[in-house]
Amino acid sequence: MTRLKSLRDDISALETEVVIPSLSIPNSLHPECPLSESKIVFQHYGKTKIDNTECVDHLKIGSALECLDFINPVMVYIKDRASLCEQAIMAYFNDSLEKSDFIPFCNSDLIKSVIIEGCGADFDNADQTFILSEKNLHLVGGASLQSFCAFLAKTSVGGNKLPLKFYSTGRLYKPFIKNNIGLFSAVQTNAVEVFIGTTDEQKSRDQFDEMLAIYRRLYESIGLDYRVVYSPVSKLENWESLRAQVELYSVSCRDYVAVASLSLSGDFISKRLRIYWSGKDKHNFLNIVNGKMVDTNVLLGCLFEQNVNEFTVPDCLKNYMIV
């Protein structure tokens, strides 16, 4: 009995020293992932006429138009026509996804630590998620990868149901603020998150390419300058093997700002959270593609900066305005 207890203690110590640290090992890289700098894969110049020669930022324009009150990155009030536009943005992206056979989900805003760790993040790092003290919970928002993984953890999906195509519209919380640049760094935003599950890497890549084509079509209709880039290794999260990022041009920043992303992760997360798909005689780990189709704060900020005299709603969004 004493020997058994000693053996159990040795195994526990080994898990602490080897197994737990190994969970921080990142995913393997996709061959197309840039090693040092972002790679531009597509560039689009918008047709919207810019009336902002002084490069005034969106905070000043939004305040002058009485459409935005920005107190700090935590307290932001989007008002009047801009608030209606925000709702229209989400409806615009939702409508496109439903036409592409995606199933809407309503996910939890709060996620347990085990899911955060399973997705490759450090659940003790307050720069990555909002940690609820002594509750073993994290505030991430329903429009997040983690909220989908919480639903699918320890489940098996029939192979005849693949590809899984889910989306969720709602809050997204981002605690780490690198630079205070108005709406672009607000800790709370509205977003549309997509989740796709497939049988293997090739089918994941096919879905990745199809989704990227949808992204391009939707942003071209909005009419702003944008580009699609592959993010370099240094900017990837642990679970990502390849990330495509849609970036809008910010007039005030004189640079591009990320508004959307799409990532390949293979079976990295599925192995950690035991997310399976089942065939006739076998069980395999699900291959995952996920992405944020839009960050409404970023899109609104770039729309504000197009014109200092009025807030102009793109034609493709007008049909989705409530009034």
PDB file of N, CA and C in Angstrom, residues 1-7:
ATOM      1  N   MET A   1       0.833  -1.203   0.000  1.00  0.00           N
ATOM      2  CA  MET A   1       0.000   0.000   0.000  1.00  0.00           C
ATOM      3  C   MET A   1       0.875   1.264   0.000  1.00  0.00           C
ATOM      4  N   THR A   2       1.937   1.214   0.812  1.00  0.00           N
ATOM      5  CA  THR A   2       2.860   2.347   0.878  1.00  0.00           C
ATOM      6  C   THR A   2       3.551   2.552  -0.457  1.00  0.00           C
ATOM      7  N   ARG A   3       3.897   1.410  -1.101  1.00  0.00           N
ATOM      8  CA  ARG A   3       4.567   1.483  -2.401  1.00  0.00           C
ATOM      9  C   ARG A   3       3.637   2.064  -3.459  1.00  0.00           C
ATOM     10  N   LEU A   4       2.357   1.687  -3.388  1.00  0.00           N
ATOM     11  CA  LEU A   4       1.369   2.196  -4.338  1.00  0.00           C
ATOM     12  C   LEU A   4       1.193   3.704  -4.172  1.00  0.00           C
ATOM     13  N   LYS A   5       1.157   4.150  -2.927  1.00  0.00           N
ATOM     14  CA  LYS A   5       1.022   5.590  -2.660  1.00  0.00           C
ATOM     15  C   LYS A   5       2.240   6.349  -3.178  1.00  0.00           C
ATOM     16  N   SER A   6       3.420   5.758  -2.974  1.00  0.00           N
ATOM     17  CA  SER A   6       4.650   6.391  -3.451  1.00  0.00           C
ATOM     18  C   SER A   6       4.664   6.496  -4.968  1.00  0.00           C
ATOM     19  N   LEU A   7       4.172   5.428  -5.631  1.00  0.00           N
ATOM     20  CA  LEU A   7       4.110   5.426  -7.096  1.00  0.00           C
ATOM     21  C   LEU A   7       3.141   6.491  -7.596  1.00  0.00           C
TER      22      LEU A   7
END
